[in-house]
Short mmCIF file of C-alpha atoms in Angstrom, two decimals:
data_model
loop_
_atom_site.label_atom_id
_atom_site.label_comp_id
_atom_site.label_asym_id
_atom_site.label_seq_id
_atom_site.Cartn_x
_atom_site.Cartn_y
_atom_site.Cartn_z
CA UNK H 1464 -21.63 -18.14 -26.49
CA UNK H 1465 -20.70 -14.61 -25.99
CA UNK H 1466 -22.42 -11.69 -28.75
CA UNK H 1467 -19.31 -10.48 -30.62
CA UNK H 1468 -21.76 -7.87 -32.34
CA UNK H 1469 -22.22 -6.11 -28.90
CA UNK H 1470 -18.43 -7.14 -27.60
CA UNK H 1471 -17.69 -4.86 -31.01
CA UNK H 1472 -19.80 -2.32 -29.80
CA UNK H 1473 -18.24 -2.58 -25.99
CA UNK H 1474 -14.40 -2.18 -27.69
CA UNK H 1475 -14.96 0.66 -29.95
CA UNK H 1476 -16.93 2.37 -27.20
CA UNK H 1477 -14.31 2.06 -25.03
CA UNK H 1478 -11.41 3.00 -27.67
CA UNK H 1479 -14.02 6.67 -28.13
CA UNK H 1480 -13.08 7.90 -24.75
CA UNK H 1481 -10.45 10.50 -23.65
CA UNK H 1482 -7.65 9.18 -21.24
CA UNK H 1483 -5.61 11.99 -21.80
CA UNK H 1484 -6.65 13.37 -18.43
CA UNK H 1485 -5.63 10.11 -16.43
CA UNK H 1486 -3.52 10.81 -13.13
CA UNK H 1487 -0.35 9.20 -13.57
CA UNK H 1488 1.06 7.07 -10.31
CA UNK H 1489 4.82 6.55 -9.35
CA UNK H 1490 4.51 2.51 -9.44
CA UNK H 1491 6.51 1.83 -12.40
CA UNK H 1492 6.00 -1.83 -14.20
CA UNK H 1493 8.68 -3.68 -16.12
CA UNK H 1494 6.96 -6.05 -18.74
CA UNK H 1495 8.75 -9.01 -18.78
CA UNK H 1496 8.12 -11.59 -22.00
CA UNK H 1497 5.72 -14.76 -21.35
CA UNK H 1498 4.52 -13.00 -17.79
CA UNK H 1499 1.02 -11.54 -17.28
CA UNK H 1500 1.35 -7.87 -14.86
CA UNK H 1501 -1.30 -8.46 -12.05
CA UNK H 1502 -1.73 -5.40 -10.32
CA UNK H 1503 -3.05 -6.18 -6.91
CA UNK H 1504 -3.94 -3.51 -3.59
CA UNK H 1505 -6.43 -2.66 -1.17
CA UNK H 1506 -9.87 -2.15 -2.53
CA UNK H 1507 -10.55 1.36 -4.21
CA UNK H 1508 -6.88 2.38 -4.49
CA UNK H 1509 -7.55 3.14 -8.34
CA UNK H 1510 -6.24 -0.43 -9.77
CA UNK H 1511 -8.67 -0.04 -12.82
CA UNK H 1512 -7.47 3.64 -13.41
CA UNK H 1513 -4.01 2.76 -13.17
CA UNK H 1514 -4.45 0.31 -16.30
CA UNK H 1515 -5.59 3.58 -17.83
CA UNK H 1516 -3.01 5.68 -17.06
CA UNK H 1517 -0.81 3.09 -18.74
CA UNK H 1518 -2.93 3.50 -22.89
CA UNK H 1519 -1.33 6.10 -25.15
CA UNK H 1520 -2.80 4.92 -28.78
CA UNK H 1521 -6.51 3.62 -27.02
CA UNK H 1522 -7.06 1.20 -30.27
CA UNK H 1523 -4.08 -1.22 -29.50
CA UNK H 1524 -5.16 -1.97 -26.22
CA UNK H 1525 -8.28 -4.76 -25.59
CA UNK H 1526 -9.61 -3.96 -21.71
CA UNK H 1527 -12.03 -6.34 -20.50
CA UNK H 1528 -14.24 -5.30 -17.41
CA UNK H 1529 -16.01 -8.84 -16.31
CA UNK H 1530 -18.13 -6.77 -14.47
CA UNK H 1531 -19.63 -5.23 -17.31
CA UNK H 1532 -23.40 -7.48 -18.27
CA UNK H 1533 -21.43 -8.07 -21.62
CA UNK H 1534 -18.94 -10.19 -19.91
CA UNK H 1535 -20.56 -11.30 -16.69
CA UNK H 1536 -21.43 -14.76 -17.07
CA UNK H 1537 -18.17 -15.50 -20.08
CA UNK H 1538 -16.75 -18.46 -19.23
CA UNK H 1539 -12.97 -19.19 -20.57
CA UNK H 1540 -13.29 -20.56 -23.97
CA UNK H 1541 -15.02 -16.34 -24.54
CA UNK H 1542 -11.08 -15.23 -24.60
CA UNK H 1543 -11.38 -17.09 -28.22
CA UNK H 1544 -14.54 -14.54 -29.31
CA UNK H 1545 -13.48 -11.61 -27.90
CA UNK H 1546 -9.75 -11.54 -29.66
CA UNK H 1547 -11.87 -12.73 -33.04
CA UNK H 1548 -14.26 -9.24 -32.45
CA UNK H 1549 -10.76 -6.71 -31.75
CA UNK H 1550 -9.11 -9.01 -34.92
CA UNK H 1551 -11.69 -7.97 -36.84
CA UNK H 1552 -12.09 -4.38 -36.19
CA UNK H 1553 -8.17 -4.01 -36.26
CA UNK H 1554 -7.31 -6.87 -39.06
CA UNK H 1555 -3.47 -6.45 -38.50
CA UNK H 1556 -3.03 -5.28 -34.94
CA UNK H 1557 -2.19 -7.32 -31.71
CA UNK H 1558 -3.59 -6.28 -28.33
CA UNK H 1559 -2.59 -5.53 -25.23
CA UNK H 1560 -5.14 -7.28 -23.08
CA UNK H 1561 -6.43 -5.57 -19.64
CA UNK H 1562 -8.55 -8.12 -17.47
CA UNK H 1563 -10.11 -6.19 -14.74
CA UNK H 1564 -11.98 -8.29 -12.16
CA UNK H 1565 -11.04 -11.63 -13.23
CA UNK H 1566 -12.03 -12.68 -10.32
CA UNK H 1567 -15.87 -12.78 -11.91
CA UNK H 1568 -14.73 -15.77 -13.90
CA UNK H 1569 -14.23 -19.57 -13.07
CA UNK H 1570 -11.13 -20.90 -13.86
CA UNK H 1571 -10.17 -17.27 -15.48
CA UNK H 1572 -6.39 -18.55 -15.11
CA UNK H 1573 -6.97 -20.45 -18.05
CA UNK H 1574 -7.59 -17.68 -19.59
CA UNK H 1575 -4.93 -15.68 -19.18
CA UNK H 1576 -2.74 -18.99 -20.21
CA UNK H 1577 -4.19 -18.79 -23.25
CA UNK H 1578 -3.13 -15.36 -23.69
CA UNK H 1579 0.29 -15.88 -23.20
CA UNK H 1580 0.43 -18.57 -25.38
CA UNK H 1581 -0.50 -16.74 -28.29
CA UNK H 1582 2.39 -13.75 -27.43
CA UNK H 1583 -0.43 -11.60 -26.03
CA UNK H 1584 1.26 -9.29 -23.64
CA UNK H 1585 -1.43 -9.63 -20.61
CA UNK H 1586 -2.30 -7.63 -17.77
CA UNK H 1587 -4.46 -8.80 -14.98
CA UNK H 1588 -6.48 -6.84 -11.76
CA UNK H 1589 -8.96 -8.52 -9.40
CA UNK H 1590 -10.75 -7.48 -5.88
CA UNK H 1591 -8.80 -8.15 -2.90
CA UNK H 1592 -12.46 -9.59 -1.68
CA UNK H 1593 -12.10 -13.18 -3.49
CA UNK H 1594 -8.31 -12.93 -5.44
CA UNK H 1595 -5.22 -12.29 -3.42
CA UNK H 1596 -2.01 -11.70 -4.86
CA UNK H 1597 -0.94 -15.07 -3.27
CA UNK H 1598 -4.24 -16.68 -5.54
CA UNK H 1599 -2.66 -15.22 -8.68
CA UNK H 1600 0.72 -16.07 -8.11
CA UNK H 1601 -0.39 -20.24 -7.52
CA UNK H 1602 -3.30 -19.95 -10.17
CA UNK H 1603 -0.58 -18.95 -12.69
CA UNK H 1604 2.08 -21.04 -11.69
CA UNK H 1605 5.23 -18.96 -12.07
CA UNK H 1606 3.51 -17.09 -15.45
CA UNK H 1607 2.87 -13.58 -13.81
CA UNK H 1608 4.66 -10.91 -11.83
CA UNK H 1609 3.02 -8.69 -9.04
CA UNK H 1610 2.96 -5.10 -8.76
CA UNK H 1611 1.30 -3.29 -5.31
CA UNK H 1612 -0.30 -0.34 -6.04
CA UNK H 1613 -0.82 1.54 -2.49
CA UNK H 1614 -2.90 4.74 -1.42
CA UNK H 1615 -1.25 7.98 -3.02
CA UNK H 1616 1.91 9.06 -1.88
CA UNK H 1617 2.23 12.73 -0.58
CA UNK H 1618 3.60 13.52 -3.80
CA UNK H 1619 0.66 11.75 -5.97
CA UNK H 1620 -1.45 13.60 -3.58
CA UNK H 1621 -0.43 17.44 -4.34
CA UNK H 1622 -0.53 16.73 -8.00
CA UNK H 1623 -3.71 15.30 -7.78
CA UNK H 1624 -4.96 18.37 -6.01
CA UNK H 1625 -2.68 20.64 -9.05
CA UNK H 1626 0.33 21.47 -6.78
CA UNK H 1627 3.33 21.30 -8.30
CA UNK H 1628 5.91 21.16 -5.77
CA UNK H 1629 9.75 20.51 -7.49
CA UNK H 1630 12.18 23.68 -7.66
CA UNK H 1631 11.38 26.56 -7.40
CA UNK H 1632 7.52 25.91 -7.08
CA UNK H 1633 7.99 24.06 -3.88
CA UNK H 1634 9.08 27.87 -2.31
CA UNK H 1635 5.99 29.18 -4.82
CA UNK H 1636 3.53 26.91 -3.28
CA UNK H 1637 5.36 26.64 0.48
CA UNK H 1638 2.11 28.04 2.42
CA UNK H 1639 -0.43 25.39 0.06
CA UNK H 1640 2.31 22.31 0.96
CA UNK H 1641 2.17 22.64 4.58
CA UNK H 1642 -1.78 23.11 4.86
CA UNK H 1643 -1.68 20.29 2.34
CA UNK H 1644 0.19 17.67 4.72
CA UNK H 1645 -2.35 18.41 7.58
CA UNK H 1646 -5.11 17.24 5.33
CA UNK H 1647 -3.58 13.91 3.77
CA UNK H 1648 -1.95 13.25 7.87
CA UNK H 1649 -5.67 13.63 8.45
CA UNK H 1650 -7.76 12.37 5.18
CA UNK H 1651 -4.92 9.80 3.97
CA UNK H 1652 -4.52 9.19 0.45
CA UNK H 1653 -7.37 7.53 -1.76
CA UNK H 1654 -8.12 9.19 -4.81
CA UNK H 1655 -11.47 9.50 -4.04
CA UNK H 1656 -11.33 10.77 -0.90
CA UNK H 1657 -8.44 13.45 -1.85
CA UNK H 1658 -10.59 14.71 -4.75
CA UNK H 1659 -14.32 14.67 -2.71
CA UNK H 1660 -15.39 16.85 -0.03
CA UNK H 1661 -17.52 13.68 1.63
CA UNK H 1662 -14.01 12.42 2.93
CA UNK H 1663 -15.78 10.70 5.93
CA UNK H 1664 -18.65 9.35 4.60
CA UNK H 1665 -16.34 7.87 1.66
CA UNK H 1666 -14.02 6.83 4.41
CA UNK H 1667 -16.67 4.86 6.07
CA UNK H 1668 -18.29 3.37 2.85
CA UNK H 1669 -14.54 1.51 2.46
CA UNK H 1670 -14.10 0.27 5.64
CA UNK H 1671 -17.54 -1.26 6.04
CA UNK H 1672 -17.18 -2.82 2.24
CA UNK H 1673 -13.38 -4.56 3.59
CA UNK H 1674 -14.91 -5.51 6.73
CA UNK H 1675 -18.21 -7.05 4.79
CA UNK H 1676 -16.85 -8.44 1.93
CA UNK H 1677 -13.28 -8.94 2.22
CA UNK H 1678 -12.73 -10.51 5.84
CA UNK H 1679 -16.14 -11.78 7.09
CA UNK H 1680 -17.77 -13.22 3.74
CA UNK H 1681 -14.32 -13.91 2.19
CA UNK H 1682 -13.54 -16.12 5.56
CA UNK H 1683 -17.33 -17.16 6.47
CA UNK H 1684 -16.47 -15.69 9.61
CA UNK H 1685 -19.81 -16.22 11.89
CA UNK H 1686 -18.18 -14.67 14.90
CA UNK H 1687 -18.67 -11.12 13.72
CA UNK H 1688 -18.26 -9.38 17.24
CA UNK H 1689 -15.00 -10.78 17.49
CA UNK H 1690 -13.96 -9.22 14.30
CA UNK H 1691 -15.07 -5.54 14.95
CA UNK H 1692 -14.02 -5.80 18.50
CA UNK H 1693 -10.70 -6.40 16.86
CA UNK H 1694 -10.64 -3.83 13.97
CA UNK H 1695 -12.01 -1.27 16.43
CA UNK H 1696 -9.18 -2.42 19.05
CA UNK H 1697 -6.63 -1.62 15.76
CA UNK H 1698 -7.78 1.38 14.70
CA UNK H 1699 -7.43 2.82 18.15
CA UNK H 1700 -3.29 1.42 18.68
CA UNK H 1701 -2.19 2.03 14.97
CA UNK H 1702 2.04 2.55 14.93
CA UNK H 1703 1.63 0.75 18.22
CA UNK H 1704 3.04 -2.83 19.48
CA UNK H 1705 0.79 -5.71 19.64
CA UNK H 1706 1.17 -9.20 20.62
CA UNK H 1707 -1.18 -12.17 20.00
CA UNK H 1708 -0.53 -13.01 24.21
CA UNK H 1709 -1.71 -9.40 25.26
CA UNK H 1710 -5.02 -9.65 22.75
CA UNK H 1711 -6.00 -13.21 23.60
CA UNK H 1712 -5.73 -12.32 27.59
CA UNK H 1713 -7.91 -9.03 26.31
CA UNK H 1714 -10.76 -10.49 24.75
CA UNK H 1715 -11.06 -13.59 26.46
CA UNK H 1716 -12.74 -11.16 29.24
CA UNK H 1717 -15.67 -10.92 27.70
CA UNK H 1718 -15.87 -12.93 24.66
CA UNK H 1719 -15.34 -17.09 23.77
CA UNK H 1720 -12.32 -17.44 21.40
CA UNK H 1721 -9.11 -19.00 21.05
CA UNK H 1722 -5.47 -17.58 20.51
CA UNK H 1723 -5.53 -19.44 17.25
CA UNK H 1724 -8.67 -18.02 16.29
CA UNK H 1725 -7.07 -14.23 17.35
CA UNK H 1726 -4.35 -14.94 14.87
CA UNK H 1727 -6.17 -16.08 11.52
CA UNK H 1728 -8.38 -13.11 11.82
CA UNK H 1729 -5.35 -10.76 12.34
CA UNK H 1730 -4.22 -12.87 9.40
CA UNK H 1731 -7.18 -12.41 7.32
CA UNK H 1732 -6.83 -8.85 8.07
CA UNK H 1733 -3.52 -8.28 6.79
CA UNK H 1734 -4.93 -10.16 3.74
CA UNK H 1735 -7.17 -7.67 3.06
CA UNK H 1736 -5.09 -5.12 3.19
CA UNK H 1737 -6.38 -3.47 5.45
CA UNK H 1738 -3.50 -3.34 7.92
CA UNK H 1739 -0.18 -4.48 8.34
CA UNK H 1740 2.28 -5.94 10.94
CA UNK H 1741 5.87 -5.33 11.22
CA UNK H 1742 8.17 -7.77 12.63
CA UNK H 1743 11.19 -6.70 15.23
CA UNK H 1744 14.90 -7.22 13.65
CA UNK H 1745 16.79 -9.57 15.22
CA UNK H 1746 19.62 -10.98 13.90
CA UNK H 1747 17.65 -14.28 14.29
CA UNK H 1748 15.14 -15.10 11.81
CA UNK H 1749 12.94 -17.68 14.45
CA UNK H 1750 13.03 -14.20 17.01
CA UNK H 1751 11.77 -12.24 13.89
CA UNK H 1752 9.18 -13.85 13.69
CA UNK H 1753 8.14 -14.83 17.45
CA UNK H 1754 8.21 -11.47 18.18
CA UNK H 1755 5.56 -8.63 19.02
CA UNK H 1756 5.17 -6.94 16.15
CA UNK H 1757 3.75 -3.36 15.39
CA UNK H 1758 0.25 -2.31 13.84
CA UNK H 1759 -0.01 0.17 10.93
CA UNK H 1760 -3.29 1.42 8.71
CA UNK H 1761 -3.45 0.51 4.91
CA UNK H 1762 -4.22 4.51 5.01
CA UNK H 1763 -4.35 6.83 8.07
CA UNK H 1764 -7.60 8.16 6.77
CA UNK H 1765 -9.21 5.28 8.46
CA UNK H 1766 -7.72 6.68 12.22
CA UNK H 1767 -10.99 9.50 12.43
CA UNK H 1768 -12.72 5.99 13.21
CA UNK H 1769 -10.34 5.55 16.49
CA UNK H 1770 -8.52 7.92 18.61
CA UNK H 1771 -6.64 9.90 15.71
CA UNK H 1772 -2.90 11.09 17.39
CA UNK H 1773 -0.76 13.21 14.77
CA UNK H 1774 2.21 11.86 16.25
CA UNK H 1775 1.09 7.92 15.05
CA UNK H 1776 0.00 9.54 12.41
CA UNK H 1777 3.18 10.75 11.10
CA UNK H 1778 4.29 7.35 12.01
CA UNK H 1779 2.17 5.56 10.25
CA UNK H 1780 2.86 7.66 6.86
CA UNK H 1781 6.21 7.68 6.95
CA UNK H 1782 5.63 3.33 7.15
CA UNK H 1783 3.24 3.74 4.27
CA UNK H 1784 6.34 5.80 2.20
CA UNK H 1785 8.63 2.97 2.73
CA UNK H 1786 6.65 0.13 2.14
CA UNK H 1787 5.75 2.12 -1.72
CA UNK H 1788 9.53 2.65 -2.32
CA UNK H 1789 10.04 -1.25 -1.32
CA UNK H 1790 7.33 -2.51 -3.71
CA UNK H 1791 8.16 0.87 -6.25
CA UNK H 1792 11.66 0.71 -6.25
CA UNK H 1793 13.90 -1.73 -4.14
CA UNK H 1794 12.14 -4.85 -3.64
CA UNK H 1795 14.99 -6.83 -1.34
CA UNK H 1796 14.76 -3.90 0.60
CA UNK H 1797 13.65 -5.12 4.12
CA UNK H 1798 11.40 -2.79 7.02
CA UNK H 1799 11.74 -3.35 11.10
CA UNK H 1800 11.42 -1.91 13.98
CA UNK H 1801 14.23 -2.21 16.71
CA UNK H 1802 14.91 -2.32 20.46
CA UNK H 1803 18.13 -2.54 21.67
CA UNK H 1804 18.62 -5.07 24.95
CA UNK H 1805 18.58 -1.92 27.02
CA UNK H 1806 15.14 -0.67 25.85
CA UNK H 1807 16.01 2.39 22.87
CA UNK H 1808 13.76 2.05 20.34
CA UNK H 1809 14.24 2.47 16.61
CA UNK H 1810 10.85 3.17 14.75
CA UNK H 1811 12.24 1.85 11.26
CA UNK H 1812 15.50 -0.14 10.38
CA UNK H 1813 15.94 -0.83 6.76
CA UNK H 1814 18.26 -3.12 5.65
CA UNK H 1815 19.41 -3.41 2.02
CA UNK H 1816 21.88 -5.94 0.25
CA UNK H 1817 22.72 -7.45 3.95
CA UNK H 1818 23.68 -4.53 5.54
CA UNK H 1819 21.36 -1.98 8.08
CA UNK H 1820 21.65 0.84 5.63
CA UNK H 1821 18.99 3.68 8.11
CA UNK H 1822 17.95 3.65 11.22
CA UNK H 1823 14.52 6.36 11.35
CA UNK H 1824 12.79 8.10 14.25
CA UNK H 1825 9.37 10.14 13.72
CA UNK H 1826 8.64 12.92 16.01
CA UNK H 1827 6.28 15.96 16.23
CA UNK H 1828 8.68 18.31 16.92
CA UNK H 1829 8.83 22.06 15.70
CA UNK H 1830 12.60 22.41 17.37
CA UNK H 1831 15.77 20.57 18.41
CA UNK H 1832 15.02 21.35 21.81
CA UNK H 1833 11.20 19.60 21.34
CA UNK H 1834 12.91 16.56 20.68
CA UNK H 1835 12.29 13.97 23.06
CA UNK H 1836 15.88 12.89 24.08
CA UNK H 1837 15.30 9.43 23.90
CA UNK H 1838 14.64 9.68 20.28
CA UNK H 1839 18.45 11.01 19.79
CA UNK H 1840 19.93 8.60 22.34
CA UNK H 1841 17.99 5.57 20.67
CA UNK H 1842 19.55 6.69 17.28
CA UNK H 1843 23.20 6.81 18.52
CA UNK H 1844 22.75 3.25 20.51
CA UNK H 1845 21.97 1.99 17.91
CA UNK H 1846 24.45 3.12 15.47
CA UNK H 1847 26.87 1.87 17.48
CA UNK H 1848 25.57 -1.81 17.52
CA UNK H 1849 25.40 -1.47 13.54
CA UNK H 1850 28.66 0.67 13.15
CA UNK H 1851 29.94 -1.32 10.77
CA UNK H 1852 27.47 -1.12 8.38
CA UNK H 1853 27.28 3.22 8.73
CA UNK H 1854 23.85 3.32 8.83
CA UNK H 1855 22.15 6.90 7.53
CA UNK H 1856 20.54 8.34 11.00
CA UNK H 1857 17.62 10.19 10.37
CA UNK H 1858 14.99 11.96 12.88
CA UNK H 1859 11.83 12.79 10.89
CA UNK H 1860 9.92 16.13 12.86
CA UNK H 1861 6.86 18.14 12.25
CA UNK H 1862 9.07 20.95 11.03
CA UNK H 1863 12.70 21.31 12.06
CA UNK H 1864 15.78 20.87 9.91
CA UNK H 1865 19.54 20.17 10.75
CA UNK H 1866 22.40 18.05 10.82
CA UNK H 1867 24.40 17.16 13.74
CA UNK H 1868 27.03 15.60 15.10
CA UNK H 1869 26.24 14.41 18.23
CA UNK H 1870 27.94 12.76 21.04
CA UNK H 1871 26.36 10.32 24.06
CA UNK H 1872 28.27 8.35 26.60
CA UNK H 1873 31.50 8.22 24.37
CA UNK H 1874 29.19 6.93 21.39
CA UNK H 1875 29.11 9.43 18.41
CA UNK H 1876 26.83 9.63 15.55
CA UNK H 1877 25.45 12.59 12.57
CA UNK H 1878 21.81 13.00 12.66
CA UNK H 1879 19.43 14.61 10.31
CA UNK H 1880 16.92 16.38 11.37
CA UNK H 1881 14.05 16.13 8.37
CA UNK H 1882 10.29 18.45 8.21
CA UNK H 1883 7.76 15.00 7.19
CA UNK H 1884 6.76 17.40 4.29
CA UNK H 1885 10.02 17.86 2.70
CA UNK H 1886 11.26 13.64 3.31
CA UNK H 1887 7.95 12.49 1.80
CA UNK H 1888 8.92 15.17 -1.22
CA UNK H 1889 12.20 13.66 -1.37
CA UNK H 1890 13.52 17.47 -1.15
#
């Protein structure tokens, strides 16, 4: 049975420390009654800290770190001892529970059940090496809802580095901002890495540890070549179009391996967060999902590994910005790329409540006449397909700004013309 004398010790240790000094993060939860909040994301993305950030009175909350020798061998029935041990340092108070690496625990689900049974409002975190989201969501059968919590946004970013950037201090702090968006295009955005000067070796430590323990011991994966001939083969065509035909006819070249085996590693991949794949729209779901889809990093950070291309990587963070406001803010919001039957490609086409609500191009561009044409012409296309639905058209560039009306072929459409700095700033 677990020591309550030293879990004692363990709480009010914990409740002695300052977290007045905890970076807040944009992902805002909504606690819904009888649910336990499991806040999943890639390894290292500050999961643990953002439990933190959430404490204002540090004496009504109960966080339990199952990687802490206390708590390392518990088994489920230890939920019982460790509420008697707060109970009886805080006689009339009911916790908020924090489990952080549940995944330490067999048959932790119980656990949390338990909680929720007695009206304990529960929150839950676990490492993307041996609990997915997916794992939580079965384990607890309909009891919990799932927040993603995703590298720092360019926003997070400057205010972790103590740049404030709204009103007038965005024209204060102008100079800082744009040397600022060179570094997190180039660094990408995990806490650590944005507040260390080893930003490569830190860099290198995470990708080993996802490759190691969260795709091949996770999967038992014995064909390790395959797997870093495929990581390395990502890292190099990130905001690029892959298909699981082009790969297989790659690799069987020089190595043994099937098209099935290409996909559940790409798969496990994706699982881990690590990357992800974004499906062509087509008005047909089967095509959706048949198609070639394109590659994007969990963080661009990870591109120093590969052949590291501003352009992709504006790209790839401008991906990264809309995925955080679909699992931040609009969750039935819906991400694709797009090619029209005549070859114009869309980077992004986001569709909300049915309807194709903006159609987005990235360039590095410093002027209107840098823009590649095709970028304009792709826009108007396609805002003619979607006309009905008066999709926003927006061109994302290094650092030009405008609106205009432009006309192509008889087809008409307003464009804006948007520096990356200022859309990720929402300014």
């Amino acid at each position: 049975m677990i020591n309550k004398e030293l879990v004692k010790r363990y709480i009010v240790n914990f409740h002695q420390k300052d977290f007045s000094n905890v970076k807040k993060r944009e992902l805002n939860i909504e606690r819904i009654k009888d649910k336990a909040i499991s806040i999943v994301g890639p390894r290292r993305v500050g999961k643990t800290y953002y439990l933190f950030s959430l404490i204002d009175n540090p004496e009504n909350y109960l966080y339990i770190d199952f990687e802490n020798p206390i708590f390392y061998n518990s088994i489920p029935e230890d939920i019982i001892y460790i509420l008697e041990a707060y109970r009886e340092l805080y006689p009339n108070r009911k916790p908020i529970v924090f489990l952080d690496e549940v995944q330490n625990i067999k048959g932790w689900e119980r656990m949390v059940r338990y909680l929720l049974d007695e009206n304990i409002e529960t929150f839950v975190t676990g490492s993307s090496s041996k609990l997915l989201s997916k794992e939580i969501a079965t384990s607890l059968r309909g009891r919990s809802i799932t927040y993603y919590l995703f590298t720092l946004s360019f926003r997070e970013f400057l205010e972790f580095k103590g740049i404030k950037y709204k009103g007038k201090d965005f024209y204060e702090n102008y100079e800082k901002i744009k040397r600022y968006i060179k570094e997190y295009l180039h660094y990408g955005g995990y806490p650590e890495v944005v507040l260390n000067e080893q930003k490569e070796r830190i860099l290198n430590e995470y990708l080993e540890l996802i490759i190691k323990k969260d795709i091949i011991e996770r999967y038992k994966i014995k064909n390790i070549n395959l797997v870093n001939e495929l990581i390395y083969f990502s890292i190099n065509n990130y905001s690029r179009y892959i298909s699981y035909d082009s790969l297989f006819k790659l690799f069987r070249q020089k190595i043994n391996v099937t098209k099935k085996t290409i996909i559940n590693y790409l798969s496990y991949f994706e699982d881990a967060l690590l990357f992800f794949f974004l499906r062509k729209y087509y008005p047909s779901i089967k095509q959706r999902i048949i198609s070639p889809r394109k590659i994007y990093l969990i963080d661009v950070g990870y591109g120093i590994f590969g052949e590291k291309n501003i352009s992709r990587d504006m790209e790839n963070i401008v991906f990264l910005e809309l995925l955080r406001n679909k699992y931040y803010r609009s969750i039935l919001q819906e991400i694709y790329y797009f090619q029209t039957k005549e070859g114009y490609e869309i980077d992004f086409l986001i569709k909300e409540n049915n309807k194709i609500s903006k159609l987005i191009n990235v360039t590095y561009s410093n002027s209107f006449d840098e823009i590649d044409k095709r970028e304009i012409r792709s826009l108007i296309h396609a805002y003619n397909l979607f006309k009905e639905d008066n999709p926003e058209l927006i061109i994302i560039t290094w650092d030009y700004e405008d609106e205009k009306e432009i006309s192509w072929f008889n087809k008409k459409g307003k464009i804006k013309f948007i520096p990356l700095y200022k859309w990720l700033l929402n300014i």
